[in-house]
XYZ file of C-alpha atoms in Angstrom:
647
model
C 80.884 30.467 -82.520
C 81.756 27.779 -80.149
C 84.811 29.425 -78.978
C 83.482 32.688 -78.446
C 82.488 32.545 -74.784
C 86.106 31.553 -74.637
C 87.722 29.968 -71.787
C 88.862 33.029 -70.273
C 87.985 32.368 -66.640
C 88.284 34.991 -64.269
C 87.999 38.314 -64.170
C 91.758 39.512 -65.322
C 91.773 37.382 -68.329
C 88.106 38.696 -69.209
C 89.096 42.328 -68.867
C 91.919 41.399 -71.109
C 89.698 39.629 -73.675
C 90.288 42.595 -76.407
C 93.848 43.453 -76.098
C 95.690 40.253 -76.974
C 93.983 39.167 -80.245
C 95.102 41.616 -83.106
C 97.720 38.911 -84.424
C 95.321 36.035 -83.761
C 92.231 37.691 -85.013
C 94.113 38.448 -88.748
C 95.340 34.486 -88.719
C 92.040 33.251 -87.877
C 90.431 35.917 -90.667
C 92.890 34.410 -93.018
C 91.693 30.666 -92.561
C 87.978 31.768 -92.873
C 88.269 33.561 -96.103
C 90.539 30.973 -97.446
C 87.957 28.538 -96.997
C 84.984 30.520 -97.983
C 86.708 31.444 -101.515
C 87.464 27.891 -101.875
C 83.954 26.701 -101.433
C 82.872 29.238 -103.877
C 85.281 27.846 -106.127
C 84.490 24.335 -106.312
C 80.849 24.723 -107.750
C 82.076 27.155 -110.221
C 84.328 24.228 -111.181
C 81.487 21.872 -111.516
C 79.917 24.356 -113.652
C 83.021 24.362 -116.101
C 82.865 20.823 -116.309
C 79.358 21.179 -117.524
C 80.464 23.664 -119.936
C 83.217 21.702 -121.308
C 81.073 18.329 -121.934
C 78.339 21.075 -123.634
C 77.166 19.665 -126.810
C 78.904 21.248 -129.731
C 76.005 20.927 -132.213
C 73.593 22.478 -130.094
C 72.126 25.744 -130.724
C 73.977 28.277 -128.786
C 71.098 30.668 -127.461
C 71.911 33.857 -126.203
C 70.805 32.801 -122.600
C 73.298 29.902 -123.052
C 76.320 32.203 -124.105
C 75.749 34.661 -121.297
C 75.426 31.851 -118.741
C 78.793 30.557 -119.774
C 80.428 33.796 -120.106
C 78.903 34.672 -116.354
C 80.432 31.362 -115.040
C 84.033 32.271 -116.416
C 83.988 35.867 -115.090
C 82.685 34.145 -111.555
C 85.617 31.976 -111.720
C 88.339 34.527 -112.855
C 86.981 36.608 -109.639
C 86.959 33.957 -107.340
C 90.697 33.233 -108.180
C 91.481 36.309 -108.252
C 89.977 36.940 -104.216
C 91.943 33.476 -103.396
C 95.029 34.898 -104.529
C 95.202 37.508 -102.508
C 94.238 35.674 -99.527
C 96.842 33.521 -100.429
C 99.517 35.930 -101.120
C 98.702 37.636 -97.544
C 99.238 34.000 -95.912
C 102.638 33.780 -97.637
C 103.827 37.194 -96.681
C 102.913 36.001 -92.812
C 104.712 32.599 -93.429
C 108.237 33.257 -94.797
C 109.134 29.309 -94.619
C 106.434 28.723 -97.060
C 106.381 31.863 -98.771
C 107.790 30.659 -102.337
C 105.873 27.652 -102.600
C 102.577 29.368 -101.864
C 103.175 32.167 -104.476
C 104.322 29.575 -107.178
C 100.982 27.890 -106.445
C 99.116 31.510 -106.628
C 100.548 32.305 -109.960
C 99.607 29.226 -111.495
C 96.049 29.726 -110.091
C 95.672 33.183 -111.309
C 96.994 32.211 -114.769
C 94.442 29.089 -115.082
C 91.145 31.663 -113.964
C 92.394 34.390 -116.811
C 92.424 31.679 -119.098
C 89.011 30.369 -118.175
C 88.098 33.613 -118.344
C 89.400 34.209 -121.775
C 88.220 30.992 -122.850
C 84.361 31.746 -121.733
C 84.211 35.223 -123.546
C 81.677 34.023 -126.202
C 79.109 36.790 -126.070
C 80.270 37.844 -129.462
C 79.954 34.445 -131.215
C 76.703 34.996 -132.958
C 78.382 37.827 -134.803
C 80.366 37.005 -138.163
C 83.360 39.068 -137.244
C 84.101 36.725 -134.017
C 84.560 33.348 -136.686
C 88.190 33.548 -135.620
C 88.020 33.664 -132.028
C 89.408 30.849 -129.792
C 86.734 29.870 -127.218
C 85.306 26.762 -125.310
C 83.706 25.863 -128.164
C 86.820 25.632 -130.444
C 89.350 24.878 -127.691
C 88.048 22.272 -124.979
C 91.743 20.948 -124.244
C 92.499 24.573 -122.966
C 89.637 24.611 -120.940
C 90.454 21.161 -119.326
C 93.753 22.081 -118.897
C 93.182 25.199 -117.142
C 90.330 23.745 -114.870
C 93.011 20.989 -113.752
C 95.419 23.242 -113.341
C 93.309 25.765 -111.262
C 92.089 22.695 -109.111
C 95.978 21.560 -108.409
C 97.356 25.064 -107.731
C 94.335 25.526 -104.997
C 94.759 22.232 -103.553
C 98.833 23.184 -103.188
C 97.949 26.332 -101.562
C 95.175 24.873 -99.350
C 97.430 22.538 -98.071
C 100.096 24.977 -97.480
C 97.384 26.803 -95.525
C 96.383 24.113 -93.414
C 99.953 23.598 -92.460
C 100.176 27.461 -91.283
C 97.181 26.695 -89.387
C 98.510 23.660 -87.288
C 101.761 25.405 -86.827
C 99.476 28.430 -85.143
C 97.657 26.111 -83.045
C 100.772 24.190 -81.717
C 102.518 27.160 -81.161
C 99.515 28.924 -79.192
C 99.489 25.725 -76.840
C 103.339 26.247 -76.491
C 102.498 29.639 -75.284
C 99.674 28.400 -72.792
C 101.911 25.999 -71.361
C 104.872 27.922 -70.796
C 102.333 30.462 -68.717
C 100.581 27.402 -67.002
C 104.439 26.572 -65.526
C 104.689 29.814 -64.393
C 101.303 29.794 -62.369
C 102.139 26.409 -60.680
C 105.332 28.329 -59.724
C 103.826 31.576 -58.419
C 104.333 32.725 -54.683
C 102.103 36.012 -54.670
C 98.552 37.405 -55.202
C 100.391 40.067 -57.155
C 102.094 38.262 -59.375
C 99.460 35.799 -60.010
C 96.869 38.484 -61.046
C 99.636 39.596 -63.758
C 100.405 36.026 -65.492
C 96.529 34.726 -65.170
C 95.955 38.064 -67.323
C 98.264 37.169 -69.786
C 97.193 33.429 -69.387
C 93.722 34.631 -70.077
C 94.547 35.997 -73.550
C 96.500 33.179 -74.435
C 93.349 30.705 -73.936
C 90.920 32.861 -75.776
C 93.257 32.967 -78.863
C 93.825 29.095 -78.293
C 90.338 28.567 -77.833
C 89.580 30.555 -81.035
C 92.132 28.607 -83.265
C 90.739 25.387 -81.699
C 87.270 26.471 -82.255
C 87.529 26.938 -86.264
C 89.679 23.707 -86.358
C 86.692 22.225 -84.643
C 84.146 23.219 -87.328
C 86.668 22.424 -90.245
C 87.043 18.686 -89.309
C 85.286 16.162 -91.668
C 85.813 13.490 -89.118
C 83.004 13.352 -86.699
C 85.045 11.021 -84.127
C 87.587 13.699 -84.313
C 85.283 16.550 -83.741
C 83.832 15.226 -80.934
C 87.420 14.519 -79.211
C 88.077 18.221 -80.255
C 84.679 19.191 -78.672
C 85.404 17.179 -75.418
C 89.097 18.227 -74.928
C 87.838 22.004 -75.485
C 85.364 21.591 -72.980
C 88.020 20.560 -70.496
C 90.116 23.479 -70.798
C 87.180 25.815 -70.789
C 85.725 24.615 -67.517
C 89.419 23.989 -65.915
C 90.040 27.624 -66.768
C 87.682 28.526 -63.944
C 89.049 25.700 -61.813
C 92.728 26.927 -61.858
C 91.756 30.300 -60.862
C 89.986 29.514 -57.605
C 92.201 26.425 -56.923
C 95.373 28.680 -57.417
C 93.723 31.382 -55.267
C 93.076 29.181 -52.418
C 96.729 27.413 -52.459
C 97.928 31.209 -52.217
C 95.857 32.011 -49.311
C 96.380 28.744 -47.614
C 100.054 27.168 -48.456
C 100.579 24.843 -45.669
C 97.098 23.075 -46.497
C 97.855 19.806 -48.545
C 94.101 19.279 -49.919
C 94.412 22.386 -51.497
C 97.585 21.695 -53.244
C 96.218 18.157 -54.556
C 93.188 20.320 -55.349
C 95.218 22.632 -57.789
C 97.617 19.943 -59.193
C 94.285 18.000 -60.705
C 93.234 20.974 -62.395
C 96.947 21.740 -63.886
C 97.472 17.863 -64.761
C 93.727 17.716 -66.632
C 94.193 20.655 -68.541
C 97.811 19.406 -69.834
C 96.216 16.320 -70.916
C 93.538 17.864 -72.894
C 96.392 20.094 -74.628
C 97.817 17.389 -75.650
C 94.824 15.816 -76.815
C 94.463 18.947 -79.141
C 97.878 18.461 -80.688
C 96.793 15.077 -81.209
C 94.071 15.582 -83.045
C 95.080 18.306 -85.185
C 98.638 16.601 -86.171
C 97.205 13.180 -86.375
C 99.735 11.487 -84.205
C 99.082 9.267 -81.336
C 101.823 9.532 -78.512
C 104.131 6.226 -78.051
C 101.636 4.585 -80.325
C 99.239 4.477 -77.607
C 95.560 2.517 -78.425
C 92.326 4.234 -78.908
C 90.253 3.157 -75.712
C 87.193 4.685 -77.305
C 86.808 2.224 -80.098
C 86.718 -1.112 -77.453
C 82.956 -1.144 -76.749
C 80.072 -3.350 -77.767
C 78.546 -1.052 -80.017
C 82.174 -0.774 -82.241
C 82.034 -4.686 -81.761
C 78.922 -5.290 -83.114
C 79.224 -2.928 -86.087
C 82.569 -4.138 -87.186
C 81.026 -7.993 -86.935
C 78.570 -7.044 -89.258
C 80.951 -5.355 -91.973
C 83.126 -8.639 -92.018
C 79.566 -10.275 -92.747
C 79.205 -8.761 -95.877
C 83.129 -8.627 -96.940
C 84.021 -11.878 -96.268
C 83.450 -15.108 -98.699
C 82.149 -17.719 -96.453
C 79.811 -21.267 -96.708
C 76.178 -21.086 -96.504
C 76.275 -23.144 -93.202
C 78.667 -20.709 -91.644
C 76.553 -17.556 -93.013
C 73.312 -18.897 -91.256
C 74.907 -19.353 -88.025
C 76.399 -15.693 -88.494
C 72.805 -14.540 -89.275
C 71.743 -16.144 -86.205
C 74.647 -14.678 -84.090
C 73.572 -11.240 -85.525
C 70.232 -11.438 -84.790
C 70.767 -12.621 -80.832
C 73.487 -9.645 -80.686
C 70.672 -7.263 -81.930
C 68.602 -8.893 -79.167
C 71.553 -8.209 -76.602
C 71.773 -4.642 -77.728
C 68.285 -3.687 -77.157
C 68.515 -5.110 -73.617
C 71.487 -3.627 -72.630
C 70.255 -0.208 -74.267
C 66.649 -0.510 -71.770
C 69.025 -1.055 -69.145
C 71.099 1.293 -69.446
C 68.727 4.227 -70.166
C 66.540 3.277 -67.450
C 69.972 3.056 -65.094
C 70.921 6.322 -65.960
C 67.586 8.130 -66.026
C 66.788 6.662 -62.385
C 70.461 8.048 -61.306
C 69.471 11.143 -62.680
C 65.921 11.912 -61.062
C 68.037 10.790 -57.668
C 70.683 13.258 -57.732
C 68.866 16.064 -59.651
C 68.737 18.095 -56.199
C 72.005 17.859 -55.653
C 71.532 17.093 -51.807
C 74.880 16.051 -51.466
C 76.787 19.094 -52.818
C 74.722 21.340 -50.303
C 75.623 19.252 -47.568
C 79.580 19.446 -48.022
C 78.907 23.148 -48.423
C 77.392 23.119 -44.971
C 80.111 20.874 -43.392
C 82.837 22.950 -44.747
C 81.248 26.490 -43.431
C 80.620 24.730 -40.027
C 83.982 23.144 -40.132
C 82.701 19.647 -39.393
C 85.173 17.288 -40.066
C 83.222 14.030 -39.308
C 80.372 15.305 -41.511
C 83.028 15.859 -44.395
C 84.146 12.048 -44.030
C 80.665 10.804 -44.288
C 79.419 13.215 -47.344
C 82.619 12.573 -49.024
C 82.327 8.711 -48.869
C 78.905 9.241 -50.177
C 79.919 11.266 -52.973
C 82.520 8.876 -53.691
C 79.554 6.159 -54.277
C 77.766 8.654 -56.365
C 80.499 9.286 -58.328
C 81.455 5.275 -58.755
C 77.691 4.492 -60.006
C 77.816 7.525 -62.710
C 81.058 6.361 -63.860
C 79.474 2.836 -64.308
C 76.499 4.279 -65.639
C 79.029 6.124 -68.558
C 80.609 2.872 -69.198
C 77.544 1.098 -69.939
C 76.145 3.772 -72.227
C 79.176 3.711 -74.149
C 78.583 0.742 -75.264
C 74.709 1.395 -76.214
C 75.704 4.800 -77.797
C 75.036 4.346 -81.382
C 77.445 6.909 -82.743
C 81.395 7.150 -82.311
C 80.991 10.844 -81.468
C 78.427 9.845 -78.557
C 80.656 7.156 -77.819
C 83.287 10.064 -76.913
C 81.174 12.064 -75.345
C 80.373 9.152 -72.972
C 83.830 8.632 -72.506
C 84.525 12.434 -71.770
C 81.485 12.455 -69.375
C 83.186 9.180 -67.546
C 86.620 11.103 -66.789
C 84.864 14.323 -65.991
C 82.904 12.706 -63.208
C 86.058 10.743 -62.011
C 88.269 13.678 -61.803
C 85.542 16.331 -60.573
C 84.226 13.838 -58.081
C 87.647 13.814 -56.259
C 88.669 17.414 -56.614
C 85.242 18.478 -54.609
C 86.106 16.418 -52.059
C 89.604 17.949 -51.757
C 88.109 21.486 -52.067
C 85.435 20.619 -49.287
C 88.246 19.418 -47.260
C 90.142 22.430 -47.379
C 86.910 24.619 -46.684
C 86.356 22.304 -43.498
C 89.999 23.058 -42.323
C 89.576 27.081 -42.908
C 86.193 27.362 -43.015
C 85.935 31.129 -42.436
C 87.881 31.509 -46.032
C 85.929 33.042 -48.473
C 88.146 32.094 -51.486
C 88.030 28.209 -50.063
C 84.249 28.624 -50.632
C 84.513 30.121 -53.961
C 86.605 27.362 -55.072
C 84.258 24.346 -53.849
C 81.310 26.560 -55.337
C 83.160 26.409 -58.617
C 83.634 22.640 -58.625
C 80.058 21.773 -57.470
C 78.904 23.915 -60.319
C 81.060 21.684 -62.973
C 79.726 18.725 -61.570
C 76.010 19.925 -61.558
C 76.707 20.879 -65.192
C 78.145 17.536 -65.915
C 74.828 15.839 -64.314
C 72.997 18.236 -66.842
C 75.095 17.168 -69.883
C 74.445 13.772 -69.231
C 70.650 14.138 -69.475
C 71.048 15.598 -72.709
C 73.523 12.759 -73.913
C 70.965 10.146 -72.649
C 68.355 11.801 -74.609
C 70.508 11.501 -78.004
C 71.552 7.973 -77.181
C 67.811 7.179 -77.257
C 66.991 9.273 -80.255
C 69.703 7.257 -82.261
C 68.273 3.748 -80.672
C 64.550 4.914 -81.630
C 66.044 6.306 -85.434
C 64.814 9.592 -84.603
C 66.138 12.297 -87.427
C 66.001 15.766 -87.829
C 66.344 16.954 -84.299
C 69.374 18.497 -83.170
C 70.353 19.521 -79.791
C 73.150 21.785 -78.324
C 76.665 20.685 -78.667
C 77.290 18.757 -75.237
C 81.188 19.916 -75.256
C 80.768 23.398 -76.209
C 81.430 26.173 -73.538
C 78.640 26.956 -71.469
C 77.757 29.960 -69.355
C 79.357 29.726 -66.187
C 77.294 30.473 -63.329
C 79.802 32.741 -61.003
C 79.846 36.113 -60.616
C 83.180 36.584 -61.955
C 81.381 35.875 -65.652
C 78.174 37.631 -65.027
C 79.615 40.873 -66.995
C 80.087 38.919 -70.525
C 76.714 37.287 -69.838
C 74.436 40.399 -69.572
C 73.705 40.253 -73.227
C 72.895 36.542 -73.338
C 69.146 37.234 -73.846
C 67.404 39.907 -75.884
C 66.038 42.949 -73.991
C 62.441 44.404 -74.747
C 63.988 46.691 -77.253
C 66.032 44.124 -78.921
C 62.981 41.893 -79.016
C 60.914 44.555 -80.760
C 63.718 44.990 -83.664
C 64.087 41.011 -84.202
C 60.337 40.782 -84.282
C 60.003 42.594 -87.455
C 63.205 40.371 -89.192
C 61.167 37.425 -88.354
C 57.848 38.088 -89.850
C 59.360 37.201 -93.511
C 61.331 34.311 -92.120
C 58.001 32.848 -90.705
C 56.615 33.250 -94.477
C 59.649 31.969 -96.149
C 58.922 29.003 -93.540
C 55.698 28.376 -94.955
C 56.324 28.613 -98.472
C 59.007 25.749 -97.877
C 56.693 23.628 -96.199
C 54.476 24.019 -99.371
C 57.107 23.195 -101.703
C 58.096 19.828 -99.443
C 54.489 19.090 -99.143
C 54.631 18.416 -103.462
C 57.012 15.879 -103.391
C 55.713 12.112 -103.280
C 59.075 10.634 -101.899
C 59.136 12.183 -98.553
C 62.260 10.081 -98.090
C 64.222 11.889 -100.504
C 67.272 13.407 -99.444
C 66.771 16.680 -100.693
C 63.199 16.646 -99.012
C 64.870 15.397 -95.222
C 67.593 18.214 -95.646
C 64.771 20.890 -96.931
C 62.462 19.710 -94.193
C 65.283 19.821 -90.947
C 66.222 23.600 -92.727
C 62.431 24.532 -92.477
C 62.094 23.383 -88.762
C 65.082 24.918 -87.725
C 63.867 28.566 -89.655
C 60.453 27.843 -87.829
C 62.327 27.863 -84.421
C 64.692 30.953 -85.530
C 61.272 32.534 -86.241
C 59.925 31.677 -83.006
C 63.218 33.303 -81.192
C 62.151 36.587 -82.848
C 59.044 36.220 -81.137
C 60.078 35.659 -77.544
C 58.856 32.032 -77.972
C 60.107 28.516 -78.912
C 62.853 26.429 -77.758
C 65.529 28.692 -78.005
C 65.786 30.838 -75.191
C 69.124 32.783 -75.285
C 71.711 34.409 -77.979
C 73.855 31.448 -77.799
C 71.037 29.271 -78.332
C 70.397 30.998 -81.812
C 73.865 30.653 -82.589
C 74.249 27.281 -82.019
C 71.087 26.667 -84.008
C 71.963 28.584 -86.923
C 75.716 26.889 -86.717
C 73.666 23.690 -87.603
C 71.471 25.560 -89.891
C 74.312 26.384 -92.175
C 75.742 22.787 -92.169
C 72.440 21.242 -93.068
C 72.334 23.951 -95.956
C 75.858 22.655 -96.845
C 74.653 19.168 -97.083
C 71.259 20.024 -99.136
C 73.761 21.748 -101.630
C 75.823 18.772 -101.939
C 72.607 16.381 -102.206
C 71.263 19.141 -104.933
C 74.569 18.867 -106.740
C 74.274 14.727 -106.929
C 71.061 15.121 -108.408
C 72.358 17.569 -111.034
C 74.370 14.928 -112.368
C 71.477 12.906 -113.716
C 69.939 15.945 -116.067
C 70.885 17.318 -119.363
C 73.291 20.014 -120.028
C 70.847 22.984 -120.220
C 68.798 21.719 -116.844
C 72.023 20.679 -115.055
C 73.658 24.251 -115.944
C 69.956 25.834 -114.764
C 70.574 23.918 -111.357
C 73.801 24.672 -110.782
C 73.531 28.483 -111.154
C 70.847 28.230 -108.199
C 73.329 26.213 -106.320
C 75.935 28.669 -106.735
C 73.699 31.545 -105.396
C 72.720 28.981 -102.280
C 76.454 27.792 -101.439
C 78.149 31.447 -100.700
C 74.965 32.223 -98.441
C 75.763 29.243 -95.870
C 79.406 30.167 -95.975
C 78.449 33.676 -95.718
C 76.466 32.856 -92.572
C 79.505 30.442 -91.150
C 81.644 33.503 -91.264
C 79.528 35.967 -89.461
C 78.684 33.185 -86.746
C 82.292 32.752 -86.291
C 83.472 36.532 -86.714
C 83.939 38.104 -83.059
C 82.099 41.328 -82.611
C 83.097 42.624 -79.146
C 79.891 43.645 -76.925
C 77.947 43.952 -80.498
C 75.871 40.741 -79.778
C 72.524 42.116 -81.260
C 74.200 43.108 -84.582
C 75.764 39.580 -85.091
C 72.481 37.826 -84.505
C 70.850 40.764 -86.712
C 73.020 40.000 -89.545
C 72.870 36.114 -89.194
C 68.947 36.089 -89.257
C 69.178 38.718 -92.184
C 71.329 36.339 -93.994
C 68.785 33.155 -92.972
C 66.139 34.696 -94.655
C 68.103 34.920 -97.646
C 68.983 31.156 -97.675
C 65.492 30.198 -97.076
C 64.312 32.787 -99.851
C 66.714 30.677 -102.087
C 65.909 27.211 -100.600
C 62.070 27.653 -101.731
C 63.477 28.473 -105.238
C 65.521 25.424 -105.266
C 63.131 23.037 -103.948
C 60.606 24.180 -106.370
C 63.160 23.854 -109.103
C 64.349 20.474 -108.192
C 60.902 19.019 -108.189
C 59.864 20.254 -111.444
C 63.320 19.003 -112.977
C 62.822 15.425 -111.297
C 59.245 15.446 -112.922
C 60.590 16.134 -115.869
C 63.222 13.466 -115.533
């Protein structure tokens, strides 16, 4: 899960990771369970629709009757689980208890009605002539299905309010503790408060991580990822910057350095609340939308929707062509400039020089290298601005803006941290503080190279390739975090165990590829999603052999997140295809989808569930679940191919 490393920062916070989460884990569990049950219900309700539309005059075979009964029972069981979760949420939130309970009662009644009306197993017997079923009372099933959807939607909307309330409450706790940290005057008091702050940041990271994964709007998701990345990186900076201030209370540059960290964290916290509440403070404009990419995109919509004369349309077409040429040239220039700049600064010579001048207490050298770093910072900021204009997608545009802000702020903080070390060259904490800010700079340079590659891929129209999310928390090199990263790579014993798990996965990948090759239309949406999943499953298989692009457990978990998302996209595509089929074929396909979708959600749940000091157990469960998904995927692709041929 994205939030699992958490922005716990230093030793005090990291050590307290497990102690402050009992209430939070319960809330997160509720959200995961609610979402999982909701997503189980939706395909089942789709099957109910199929049953409602089932022709009365068709022969009721035993197979059809059994399928009808299975669907009704499955809906009722899923509703029962959903109601339990809803009641648990109600008991924890008294202000919404009555509303949630009423909706839960309605859902339960609807589920029981559907189960009763689909109890058709005895219809082939003469004594069942008077029984009321789906075949004799379609109106009843329609009413029950509508009531079910209405009540489930109400519960989910109320549960969403609870989640938003918890995020706001968690943010307020973090802000209150930050205010105490700003005023602290002794090391002992700082350690105690920072330990509490670490716990609160871990809770906030998990809550916002779940929310980020649930966001459907890719633009909002990218904004949330950027804000969470700032908080994760700034937590370590806050630790060392505050310690430096306590050690050197009269040093102006140390205070300036600390204030910069606090200010950036407060802005990021406000940004998170703005996203979850969908409210902009003081009606401010969205700066990320002002770019050439957005302008060209909006100009081409306007071209399709407005009624214009033939002559004007021809003029617009010429302008549109010119804009495309401009976009190509701009992309080429921006990409080349970015690549050259990254190559030039890959060895981080300036950072090394600043550290050396600090240790030597060389004020003249500091002034020289600080000036050079400022120039480098300005060039990187300008390049990020240029890349934003050719980003190609709104999430990448937001990531460019995030990179621009990070270089702007971190560059100034490196200079103030270097100044503090130069004034106090023997100070270990001042040296550690400068190291932390330099690592953040190096990390952003690395992120920028990935960003540039993704922008190029979008421009070249490449599909199906996924890189690690740019703004998810990454391991920090600082020694305070080494203990938490010890299990980041499988040891020899673990490698041997997962190698056994991977063998079957490798075979299933081959089976999936064989099914994909049968399709004449290789651009079919179902084929594209299936191929993406097969490609990712092969990467998982290589990981179990100690090979391939995935090197660490964190890489693996990120890949599994994308794998589960791609599975849900495939299921959605197959469900759309099912609407073209006749009733019996449609029911057969929907039953297969109903096997596949829960596996996707179960994998997402495993990924999001924190397992303290049991990384390998989590990986073991994930690979096993991915293997089950691939087995059903092979069946789905085969069935869809046959039904498409039949159609």
